[in-house]
Coordinates of C-alpha atoms in Angstrom, one line a residue:
X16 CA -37.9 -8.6 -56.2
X17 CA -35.2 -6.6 -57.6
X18 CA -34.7 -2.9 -56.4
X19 CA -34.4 -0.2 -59.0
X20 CA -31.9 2.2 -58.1
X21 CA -32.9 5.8 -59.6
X22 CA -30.5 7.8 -61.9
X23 CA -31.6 10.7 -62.5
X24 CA -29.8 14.3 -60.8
X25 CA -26.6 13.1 -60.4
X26 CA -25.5 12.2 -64.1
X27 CA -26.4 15.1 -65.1
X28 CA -24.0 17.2 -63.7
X29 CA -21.0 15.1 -64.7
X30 CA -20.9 15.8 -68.2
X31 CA -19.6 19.7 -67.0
X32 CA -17.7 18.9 -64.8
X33 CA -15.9 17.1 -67.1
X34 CA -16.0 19.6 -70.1
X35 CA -14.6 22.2 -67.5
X36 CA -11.9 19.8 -66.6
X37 CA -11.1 18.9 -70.0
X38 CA -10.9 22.5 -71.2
X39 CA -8.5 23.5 -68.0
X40 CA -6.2 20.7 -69.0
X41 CA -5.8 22.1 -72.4
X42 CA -5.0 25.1 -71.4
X43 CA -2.7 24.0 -69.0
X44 CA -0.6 22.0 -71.1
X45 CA 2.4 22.6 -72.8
X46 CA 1.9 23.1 -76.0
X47 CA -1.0 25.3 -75.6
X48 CA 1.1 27.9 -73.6
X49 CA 3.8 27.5 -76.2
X50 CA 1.5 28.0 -79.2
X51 CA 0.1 30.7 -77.3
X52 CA 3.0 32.4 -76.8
X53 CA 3.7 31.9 -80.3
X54 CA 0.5 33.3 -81.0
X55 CA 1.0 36.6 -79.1
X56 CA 4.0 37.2 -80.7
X57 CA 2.9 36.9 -84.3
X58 CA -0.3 39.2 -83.0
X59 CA 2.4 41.8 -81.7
X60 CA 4.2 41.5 -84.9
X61 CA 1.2 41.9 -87.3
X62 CA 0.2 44.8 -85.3
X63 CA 3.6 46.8 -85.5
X64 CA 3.6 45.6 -89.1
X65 CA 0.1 47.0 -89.9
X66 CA 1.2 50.2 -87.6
X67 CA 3.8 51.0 -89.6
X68 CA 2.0 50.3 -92.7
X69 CA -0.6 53.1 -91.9
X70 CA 1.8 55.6 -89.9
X71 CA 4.0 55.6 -93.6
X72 CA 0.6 56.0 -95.6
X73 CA -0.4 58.8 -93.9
X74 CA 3.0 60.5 -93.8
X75 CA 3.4 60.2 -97.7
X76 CA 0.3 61.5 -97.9
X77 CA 1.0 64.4 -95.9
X78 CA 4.4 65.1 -97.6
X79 CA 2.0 64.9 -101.0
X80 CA -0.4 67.5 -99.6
X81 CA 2.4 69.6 -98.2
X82 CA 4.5 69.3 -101.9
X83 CA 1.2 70.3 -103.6
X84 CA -0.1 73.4 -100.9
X85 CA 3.7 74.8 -101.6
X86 CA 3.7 74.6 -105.5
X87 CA 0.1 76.2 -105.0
X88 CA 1.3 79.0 -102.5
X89 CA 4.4 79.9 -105.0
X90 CA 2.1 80.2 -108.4
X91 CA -0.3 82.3 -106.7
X92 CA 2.5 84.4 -105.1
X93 CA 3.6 84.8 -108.5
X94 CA 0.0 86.6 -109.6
X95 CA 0.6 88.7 -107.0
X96 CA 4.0 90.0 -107.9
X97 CA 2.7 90.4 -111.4
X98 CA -0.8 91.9 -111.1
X99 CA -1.6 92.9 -107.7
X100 CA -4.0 92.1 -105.3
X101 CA -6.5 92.3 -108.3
X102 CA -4.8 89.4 -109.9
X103 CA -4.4 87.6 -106.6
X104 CA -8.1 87.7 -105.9
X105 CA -8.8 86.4 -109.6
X106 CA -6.9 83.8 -109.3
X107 CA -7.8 82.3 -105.8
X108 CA -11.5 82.9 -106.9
X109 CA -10.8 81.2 -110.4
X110 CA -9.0 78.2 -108.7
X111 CA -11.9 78.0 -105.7
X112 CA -14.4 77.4 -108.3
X113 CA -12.6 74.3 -109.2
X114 CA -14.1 70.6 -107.8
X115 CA -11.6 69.5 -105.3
X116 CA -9.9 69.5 -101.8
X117 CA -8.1 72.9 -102.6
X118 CA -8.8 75.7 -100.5
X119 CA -8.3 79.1 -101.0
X120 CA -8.0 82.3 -99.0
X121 CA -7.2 86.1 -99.2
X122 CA -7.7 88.5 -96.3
X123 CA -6.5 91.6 -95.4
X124 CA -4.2 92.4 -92.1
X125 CA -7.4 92.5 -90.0
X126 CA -9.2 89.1 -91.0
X127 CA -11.6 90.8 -93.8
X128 CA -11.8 88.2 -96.1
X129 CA -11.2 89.1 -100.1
X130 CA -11.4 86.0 -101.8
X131 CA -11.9 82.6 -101.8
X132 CA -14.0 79.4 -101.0
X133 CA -13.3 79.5 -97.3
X134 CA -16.3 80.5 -95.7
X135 CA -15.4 80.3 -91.2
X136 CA -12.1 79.8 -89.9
X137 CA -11.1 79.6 -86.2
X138 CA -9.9 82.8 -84.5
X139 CA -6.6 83.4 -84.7
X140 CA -5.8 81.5 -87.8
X141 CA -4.4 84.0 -90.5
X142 CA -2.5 85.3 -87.5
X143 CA -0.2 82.5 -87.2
X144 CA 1.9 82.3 -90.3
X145 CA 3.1 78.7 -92.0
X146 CA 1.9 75.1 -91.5
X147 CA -1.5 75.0 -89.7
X148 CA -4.1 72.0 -89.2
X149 CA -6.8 73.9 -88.8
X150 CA -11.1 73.6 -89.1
X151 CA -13.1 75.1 -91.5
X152 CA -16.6 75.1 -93.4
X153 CA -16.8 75.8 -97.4
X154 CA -18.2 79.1 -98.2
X155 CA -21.9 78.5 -98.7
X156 CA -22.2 75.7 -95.2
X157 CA -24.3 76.7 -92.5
X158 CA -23.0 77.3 -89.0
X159 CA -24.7 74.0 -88.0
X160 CA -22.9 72.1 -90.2
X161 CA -19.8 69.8 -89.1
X162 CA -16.4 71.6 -89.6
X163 CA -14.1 69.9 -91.7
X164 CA -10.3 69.4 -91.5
X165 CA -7.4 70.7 -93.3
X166 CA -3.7 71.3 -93.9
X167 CA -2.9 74.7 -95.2
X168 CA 0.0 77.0 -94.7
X169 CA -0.6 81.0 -94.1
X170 CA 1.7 83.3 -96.8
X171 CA 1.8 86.6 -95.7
X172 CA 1.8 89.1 -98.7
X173 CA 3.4 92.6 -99.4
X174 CA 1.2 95.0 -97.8
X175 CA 0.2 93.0 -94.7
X176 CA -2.4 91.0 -97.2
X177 CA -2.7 87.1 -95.9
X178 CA -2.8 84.4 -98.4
X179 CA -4.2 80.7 -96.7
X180 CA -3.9 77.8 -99.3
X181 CA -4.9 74.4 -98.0
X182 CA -6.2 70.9 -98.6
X183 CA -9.1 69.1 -97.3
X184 CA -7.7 66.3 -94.7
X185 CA -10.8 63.7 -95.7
X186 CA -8.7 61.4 -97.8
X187 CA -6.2 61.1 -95.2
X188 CA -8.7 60.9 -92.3
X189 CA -10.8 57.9 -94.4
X190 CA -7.6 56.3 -95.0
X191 CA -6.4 56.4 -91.4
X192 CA -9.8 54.7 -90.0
X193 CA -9.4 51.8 -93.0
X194 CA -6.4 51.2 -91.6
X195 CA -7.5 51.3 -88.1
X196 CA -10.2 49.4 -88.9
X197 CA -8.0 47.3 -90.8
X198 CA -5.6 46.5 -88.1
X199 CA -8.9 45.8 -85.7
X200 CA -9.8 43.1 -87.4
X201 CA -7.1 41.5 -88.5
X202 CA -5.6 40.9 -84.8
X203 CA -8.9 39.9 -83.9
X204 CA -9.2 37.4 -87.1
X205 CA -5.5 36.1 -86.0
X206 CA -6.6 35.7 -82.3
X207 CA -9.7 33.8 -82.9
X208 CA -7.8 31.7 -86.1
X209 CA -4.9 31.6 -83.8
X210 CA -7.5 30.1 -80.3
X211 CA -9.2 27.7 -82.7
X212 CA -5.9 26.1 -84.2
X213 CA -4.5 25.9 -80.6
X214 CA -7.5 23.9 -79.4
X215 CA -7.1 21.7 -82.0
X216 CA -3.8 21.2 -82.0
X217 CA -3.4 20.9 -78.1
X218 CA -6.9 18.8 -78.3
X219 CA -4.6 16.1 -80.5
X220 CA -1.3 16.4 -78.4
X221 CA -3.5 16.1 -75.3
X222 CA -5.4 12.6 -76.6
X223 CA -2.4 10.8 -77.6
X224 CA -0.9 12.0 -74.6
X225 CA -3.9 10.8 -72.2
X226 CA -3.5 7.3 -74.3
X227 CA -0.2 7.2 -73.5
X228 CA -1.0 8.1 -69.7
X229 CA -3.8 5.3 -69.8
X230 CA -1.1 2.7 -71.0
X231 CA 1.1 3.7 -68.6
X232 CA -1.2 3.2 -66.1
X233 CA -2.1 -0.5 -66.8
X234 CA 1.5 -1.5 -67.4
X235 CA 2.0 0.1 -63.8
X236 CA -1.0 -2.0 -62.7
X237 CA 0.9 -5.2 -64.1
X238 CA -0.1 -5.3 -68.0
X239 CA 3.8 -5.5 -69.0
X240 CA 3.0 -6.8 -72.6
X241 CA 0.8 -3.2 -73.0
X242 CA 2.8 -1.0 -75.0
X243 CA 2.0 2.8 -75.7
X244 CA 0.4 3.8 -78.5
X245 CA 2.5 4.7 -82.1
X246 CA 0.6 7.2 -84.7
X247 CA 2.7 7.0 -87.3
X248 CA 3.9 10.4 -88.2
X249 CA 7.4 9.9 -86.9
X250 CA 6.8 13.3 -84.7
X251 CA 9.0 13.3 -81.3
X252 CA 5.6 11.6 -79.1
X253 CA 6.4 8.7 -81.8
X254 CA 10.2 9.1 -80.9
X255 CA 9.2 8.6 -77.5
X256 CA 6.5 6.1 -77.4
X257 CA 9.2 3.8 -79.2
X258 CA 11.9 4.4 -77.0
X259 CA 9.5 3.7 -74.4
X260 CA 8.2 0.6 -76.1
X261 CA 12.2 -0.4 -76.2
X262 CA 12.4 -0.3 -72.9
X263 CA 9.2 -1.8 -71.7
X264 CA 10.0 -4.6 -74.0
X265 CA 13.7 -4.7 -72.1
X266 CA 11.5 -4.8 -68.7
X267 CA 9.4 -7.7 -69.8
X268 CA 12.1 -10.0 -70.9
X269 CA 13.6 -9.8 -67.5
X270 CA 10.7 -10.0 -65.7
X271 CA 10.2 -12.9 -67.5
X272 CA 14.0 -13.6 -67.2
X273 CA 13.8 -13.7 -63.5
X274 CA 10.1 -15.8 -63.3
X275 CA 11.9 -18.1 -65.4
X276 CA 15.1 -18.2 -62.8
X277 CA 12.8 -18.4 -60.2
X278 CA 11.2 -21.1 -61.2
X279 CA 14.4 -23.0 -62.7
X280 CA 16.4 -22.1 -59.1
X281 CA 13.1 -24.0 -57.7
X282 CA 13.1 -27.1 -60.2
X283 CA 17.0 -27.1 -60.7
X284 CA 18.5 -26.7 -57.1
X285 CA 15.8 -28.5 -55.0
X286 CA 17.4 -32.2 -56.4
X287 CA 20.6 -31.5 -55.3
X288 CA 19.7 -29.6 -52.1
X289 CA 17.6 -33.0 -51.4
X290 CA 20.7 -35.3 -52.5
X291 CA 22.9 -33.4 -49.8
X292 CA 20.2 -33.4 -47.0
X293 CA 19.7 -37.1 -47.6
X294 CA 23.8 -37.9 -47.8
X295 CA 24.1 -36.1 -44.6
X296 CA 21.4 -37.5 -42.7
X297 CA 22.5 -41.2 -44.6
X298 CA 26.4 -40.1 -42.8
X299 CA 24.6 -39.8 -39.1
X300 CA 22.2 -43.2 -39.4
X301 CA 24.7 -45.6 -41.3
X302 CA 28.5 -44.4 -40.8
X303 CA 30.0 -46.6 -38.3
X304 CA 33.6 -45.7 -38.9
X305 CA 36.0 -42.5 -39.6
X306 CA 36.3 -43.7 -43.3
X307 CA 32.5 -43.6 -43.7
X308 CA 32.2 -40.4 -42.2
X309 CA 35.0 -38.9 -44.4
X310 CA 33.1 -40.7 -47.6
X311 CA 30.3 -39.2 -46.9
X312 CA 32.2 -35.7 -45.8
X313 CA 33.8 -35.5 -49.3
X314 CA 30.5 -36.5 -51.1
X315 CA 28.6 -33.6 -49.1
X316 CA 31.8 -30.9 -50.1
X317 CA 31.8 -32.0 -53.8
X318 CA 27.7 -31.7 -54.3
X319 CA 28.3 -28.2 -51.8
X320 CA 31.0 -27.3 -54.6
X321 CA 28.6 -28.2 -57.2
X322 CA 25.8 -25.9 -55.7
X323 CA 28.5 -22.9 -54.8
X324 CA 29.7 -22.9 -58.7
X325 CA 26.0 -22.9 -59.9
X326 CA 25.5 -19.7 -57.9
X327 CA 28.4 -18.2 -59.0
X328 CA 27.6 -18.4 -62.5
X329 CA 23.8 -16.6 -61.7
X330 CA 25.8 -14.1 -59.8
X331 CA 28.5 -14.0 -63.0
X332 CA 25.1 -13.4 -65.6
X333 CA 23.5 -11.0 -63.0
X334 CA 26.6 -8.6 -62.9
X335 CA 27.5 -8.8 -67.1
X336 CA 23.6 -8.0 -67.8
X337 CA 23.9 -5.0 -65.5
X338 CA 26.9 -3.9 -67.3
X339 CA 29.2 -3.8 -63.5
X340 CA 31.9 -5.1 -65.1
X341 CA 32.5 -2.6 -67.9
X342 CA 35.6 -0.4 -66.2
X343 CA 37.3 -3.7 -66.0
X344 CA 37.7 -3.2 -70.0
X345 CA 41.1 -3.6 -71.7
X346 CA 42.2 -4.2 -75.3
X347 CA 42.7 -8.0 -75.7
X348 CA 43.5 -10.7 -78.0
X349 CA 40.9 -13.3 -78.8
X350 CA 43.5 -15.3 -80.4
X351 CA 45.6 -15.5 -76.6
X352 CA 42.6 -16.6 -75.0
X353 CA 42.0 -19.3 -77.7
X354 CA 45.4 -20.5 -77.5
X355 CA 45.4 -20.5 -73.2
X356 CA 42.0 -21.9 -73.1
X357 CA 43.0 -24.8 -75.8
X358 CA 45.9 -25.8 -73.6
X359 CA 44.1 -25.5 -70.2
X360 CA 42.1 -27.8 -71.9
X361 CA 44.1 -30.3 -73.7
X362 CA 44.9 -33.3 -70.9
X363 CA 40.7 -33.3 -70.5
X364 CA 40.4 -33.7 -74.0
X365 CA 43.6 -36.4 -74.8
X366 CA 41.6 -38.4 -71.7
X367 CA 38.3 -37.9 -74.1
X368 CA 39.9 -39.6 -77.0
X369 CA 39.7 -36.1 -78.5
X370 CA 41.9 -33.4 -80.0
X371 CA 41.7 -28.9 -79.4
X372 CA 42.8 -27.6 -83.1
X373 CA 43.1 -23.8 -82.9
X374 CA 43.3 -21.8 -85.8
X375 CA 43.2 -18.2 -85.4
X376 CA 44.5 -14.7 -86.5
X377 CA 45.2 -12.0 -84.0
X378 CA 42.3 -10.3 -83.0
X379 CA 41.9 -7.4 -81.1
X380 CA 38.8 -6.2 -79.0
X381 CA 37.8 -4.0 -76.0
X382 CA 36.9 -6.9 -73.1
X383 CA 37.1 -8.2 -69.6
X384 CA 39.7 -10.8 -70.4
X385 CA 38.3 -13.2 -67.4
X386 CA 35.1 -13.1 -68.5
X387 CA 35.8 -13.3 -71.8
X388 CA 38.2 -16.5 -70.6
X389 CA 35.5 -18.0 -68.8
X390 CA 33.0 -17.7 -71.9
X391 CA 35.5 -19.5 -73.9
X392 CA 36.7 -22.3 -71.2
X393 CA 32.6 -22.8 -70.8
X394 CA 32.3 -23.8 -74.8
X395 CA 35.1 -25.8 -74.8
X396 CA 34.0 -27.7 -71.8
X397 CA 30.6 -27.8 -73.8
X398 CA 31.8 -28.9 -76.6
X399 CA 34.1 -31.7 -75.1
X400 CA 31.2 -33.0 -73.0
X401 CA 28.2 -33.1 -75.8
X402 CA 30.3 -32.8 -79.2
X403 CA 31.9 -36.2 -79.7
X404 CA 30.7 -38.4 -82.3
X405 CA 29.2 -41.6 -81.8
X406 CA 31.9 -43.6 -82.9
X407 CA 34.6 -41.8 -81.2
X408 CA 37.8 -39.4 -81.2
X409 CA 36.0 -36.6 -83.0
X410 CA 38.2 -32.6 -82.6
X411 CA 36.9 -29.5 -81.4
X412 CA 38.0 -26.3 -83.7
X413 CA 39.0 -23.1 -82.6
X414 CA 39.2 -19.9 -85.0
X415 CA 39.4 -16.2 -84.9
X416 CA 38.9 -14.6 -87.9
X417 CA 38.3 -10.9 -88.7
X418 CA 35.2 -10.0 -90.8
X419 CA 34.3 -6.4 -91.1
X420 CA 34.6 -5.0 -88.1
X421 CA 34.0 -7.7 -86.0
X422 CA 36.4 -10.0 -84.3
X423 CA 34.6 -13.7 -84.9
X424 CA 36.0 -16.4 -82.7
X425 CA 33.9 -20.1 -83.0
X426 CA 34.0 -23.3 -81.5
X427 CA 33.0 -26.2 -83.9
X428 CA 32.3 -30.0 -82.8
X429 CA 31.5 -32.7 -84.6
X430 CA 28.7 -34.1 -82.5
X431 CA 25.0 -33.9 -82.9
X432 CA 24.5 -30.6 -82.8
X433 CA 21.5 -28.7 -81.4
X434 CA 18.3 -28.7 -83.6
X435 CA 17.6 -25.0 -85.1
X436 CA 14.1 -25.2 -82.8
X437 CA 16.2 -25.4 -79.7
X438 CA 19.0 -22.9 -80.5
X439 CA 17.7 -19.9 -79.2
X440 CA 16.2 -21.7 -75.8
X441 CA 19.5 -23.4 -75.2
X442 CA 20.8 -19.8 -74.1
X443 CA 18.0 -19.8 -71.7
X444 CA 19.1 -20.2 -68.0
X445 CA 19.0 -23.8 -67.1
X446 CA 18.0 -25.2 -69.6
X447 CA 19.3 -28.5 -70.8
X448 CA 18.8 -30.1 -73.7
X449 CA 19.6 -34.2 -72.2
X450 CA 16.2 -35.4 -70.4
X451 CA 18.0 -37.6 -68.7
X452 CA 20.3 -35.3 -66.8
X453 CA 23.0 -37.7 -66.1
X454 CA 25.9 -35.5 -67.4
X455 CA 27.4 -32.8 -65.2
X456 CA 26.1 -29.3 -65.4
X457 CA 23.6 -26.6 -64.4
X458 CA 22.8 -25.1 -68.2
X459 CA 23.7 -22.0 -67.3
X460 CA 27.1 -21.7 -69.4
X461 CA 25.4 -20.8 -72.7
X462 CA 24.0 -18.2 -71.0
X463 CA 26.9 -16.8 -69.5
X464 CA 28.1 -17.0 -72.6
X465 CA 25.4 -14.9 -74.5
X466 CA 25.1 -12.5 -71.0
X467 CA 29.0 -11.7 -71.7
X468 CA 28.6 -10.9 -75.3
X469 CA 25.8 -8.5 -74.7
X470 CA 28.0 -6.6 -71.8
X471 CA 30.6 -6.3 -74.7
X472 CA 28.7 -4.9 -77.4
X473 CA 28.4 -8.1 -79.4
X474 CA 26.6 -11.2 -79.9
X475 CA 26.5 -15.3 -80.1
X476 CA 24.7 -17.2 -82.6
X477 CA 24.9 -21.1 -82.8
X478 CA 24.6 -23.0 -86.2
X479 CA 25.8 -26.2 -87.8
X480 CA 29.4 -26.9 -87.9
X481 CA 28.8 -28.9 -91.2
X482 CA 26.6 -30.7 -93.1
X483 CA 26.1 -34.5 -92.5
X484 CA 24.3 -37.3 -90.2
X485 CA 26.6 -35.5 -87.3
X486 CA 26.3 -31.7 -87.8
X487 CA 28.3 -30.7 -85.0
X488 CA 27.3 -27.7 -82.8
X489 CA 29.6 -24.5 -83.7
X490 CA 29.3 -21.3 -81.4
X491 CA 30.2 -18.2 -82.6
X492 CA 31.1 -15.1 -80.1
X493 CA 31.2 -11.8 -82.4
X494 CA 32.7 -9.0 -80.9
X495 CA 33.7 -5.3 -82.0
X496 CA 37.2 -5.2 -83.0
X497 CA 39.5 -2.5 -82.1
X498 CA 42.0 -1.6 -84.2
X499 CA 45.1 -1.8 -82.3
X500 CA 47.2 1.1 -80.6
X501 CA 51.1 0.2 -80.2
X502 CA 50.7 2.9 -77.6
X503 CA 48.3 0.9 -76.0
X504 CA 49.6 -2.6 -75.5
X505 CA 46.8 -5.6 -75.0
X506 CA 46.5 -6.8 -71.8
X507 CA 48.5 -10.1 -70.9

């Protein structure tokens, strides 16, 4: 029988655990904190703006009040100087009559009130001449009622007579709490629009960003073809999940590079590690004489040779990929090494039945002129071994040419070429395109070859010599070309 486990309690729980969690790395990610700093500031700057928007209101309204209260004070001044005290009261009574804000008030030196539609004032008030803010109630409230506020300014009169015009501060009071109220709720509307589009916005950034973190955790846990995810809005996370991408592509192919030495160092070296073994222990059971001895002596040194050179050109490929010989760089000519190469070369090819043609323009280019020499004497040798026709002599062709701003130097044959399928394993290491394996070599020179032109900026492309039953193999090494300096002379 099979057990049931129960599920119930324990689920449960997880789901807020892991809201809680999500929403505390939200907030503690980058560009929450920046968006909410951003966010704070724009809420400070509203604010002042707001602030200042209602702080000049109410000032222009107060200068308004103040403009009109003084016009007011000087007309009714005026009555006074022409008619009296009579007028006066006629004319503050006349103009409290009026709907409005106005108030009006005319009391003698002790506080008895003469005229006007003030009906309680606070103690002290007509005491205190000039600009007052000041409470009052309307002739006609009751005592119970609220007192209201105004602005007035106390004129004292020829014969110790007080004169109080004002104006009822309601407009300005209303207008100050809609702007209070204003500014209220428009920080609070920004704060809460402000929270909701940082959530979102850090909600985005922070899923891409966990995608990225989940790639990046099974490419650590050996998927090296996973690559991190690309949204396609060119933002900087695309930038980087490209460059990334670059460079986990890089990682890969020598990963692979290095399986595939592995393996090749394993297949490749084991035949003629076995071959010496076997020469050696042949030497101790079957030489009976000095001369046999030395045979088989000189046979073991040449296959030792054989095995030394093959490691010197993995070591040669290892150092140009990691770029250690770059301050070795000089200005050189292509067209030297051509020419030195072609006549190092020249006895091996007259014993072939061939012939070196070099045809080249100077060319100029920033290089390790040994390695660049070796990349060179490696394609001749090539070409001399595998690039004769089939019914003798045959030429290899040598040419530096200039074409843009590249220095192009190629080495034509006129053998059978290598098939277009093939071209771009052939610069594989050890690999070797004759089953057979009869002919000397390791198959590592075309990759030196393509290893070197990397180091140097450039590149090497194979193709057809010409067209034909016998294509011929030609290499092409294209490098930068430097425009020469006769400050700077190439190196020899």
């Amino acid at each position: 029988m099979t057990a049931v486990l129960p599920r119930e309690a324990a689920p449960a729980a997880r789901p807020k655990q892991g809201r809680f969690a999500r929403l505390r790395s939200l907030l503690s990610t980058t560009a929450f904190k920046i968006i909410a700093a951003y966010l704070a500031i724009f809420v400070m700057f509203a604010g002042f703006v707001i602030g200042w928007l209602g702080f000049a209101t109410q000032r222009l309204l107060t200068d308004q009040l103040t403009e009109t209260i003084t016009a007011e004070v000087r007309g009714i001044a005026e009555q006074y100087s022409v008619g009296g005290i009579r007028r006066l009261v006629e004319a503050v009574e006349d103009r409290g009559r009026r709907p409005g804000a106005s108030l009006y008030l005319v009391a003698t030196f002790g506080g008895d009130v003469i005229g006007g539609n003030i009906g309680e004032l606070p103690a002290g008030t007509l005491g205190r001449p000039g600009w007052i803010e000041t409470d009052y109630r309307r002739a006609g409230e009751d005592a119970g009622d609220r007192p209201h506020r105004a602005l007035a300014q106390v004129y004292g009169l020829p014969g110790g007579f007080r004169l109080l015009v004002g104006r009822d501060l309601e407009e300005r009071d209303r207008m100050r709490e809609i702007f209070g109220r204003g500014f209220r709720l428009s920080l609070l509307v920004a704060l809460i629009l402000g929270l909701i589009g940082a959530y979102f916005v850090t909600r985005r950034v922070l899923s891409r960003v966990d995608a990225m973190t989940e790639m990046s955790r099974r490419i650590m846990a050996g998927d090296l073809a996973g690559r991190l995810p690309i949204a396609g809005t060119r933002d900087e996370l695309d930038r980087l999940a490209g460059s990334v991408n670059e460079m986990l592509g890089r990682i890969e192919a020598l990963m692979a590079g290095m399986k595939e030495v592995s393996d090749n160092i394993a297949h490749d070296l084991k035949t003629p590690l076995t071959r010496l073994r076997n020469r050696a222990e042949e030497a101790l059971r079957n030489a009976s004489s000095d001369e046999a001895h030395k045979a088989a002596l000189g046979s073991i040194i040449e296959e030792s040779d054989g095995l030394i050179r093959t490691f010197n050109a993995l070591l040669m490929i290892a150092r140009a990929e990691a770029g250690n010989q770059r301050e070795n760089m000089a200005p050189v000519d292509l067209t030297a090494i051509a020419q030195s190469v072609a006549e190092l070369y020249e006895p091996l090819a007259e014993e072939a039945g061939m012939a070196i043609v070099v045809n080249a323009a100077p060319a100029m280019v920033t290089g390790n002129r040994e390695l660049l020499g070796q990349v060179v004497a490696n394609l001749v040798d090539n070409a001399l071994k595998y690039g004769r026709p089939a019914e003798g002599g045959g030429r290899v062709a040598l040419t530096v040419e200039t074409e843009g701003g590249d220095a192009v130097l190629a080495i034509a044959d006129e053998g059978p070429g290598v098939a277009e399928a093939d071209r771009g394993r052939v610069l594989d290491r050890f690999v070797r395109l004759e089953a057979s394996r009869s002919r000397p070599g390791s198959g590592l020179g075309l990759s030196l070859a393509a290893a070197v032109a990397r180091l140097h900026g450039g590149s090497l492309t194979l193709g057809e010599a010409r067209s034909g039953a016998q294509p011929g193999l030609k290499v092409a090494l294209r490098l930068p070309r430097l425009v020469h300096d006769a400050a700077a002379p190439p190196a020899a």
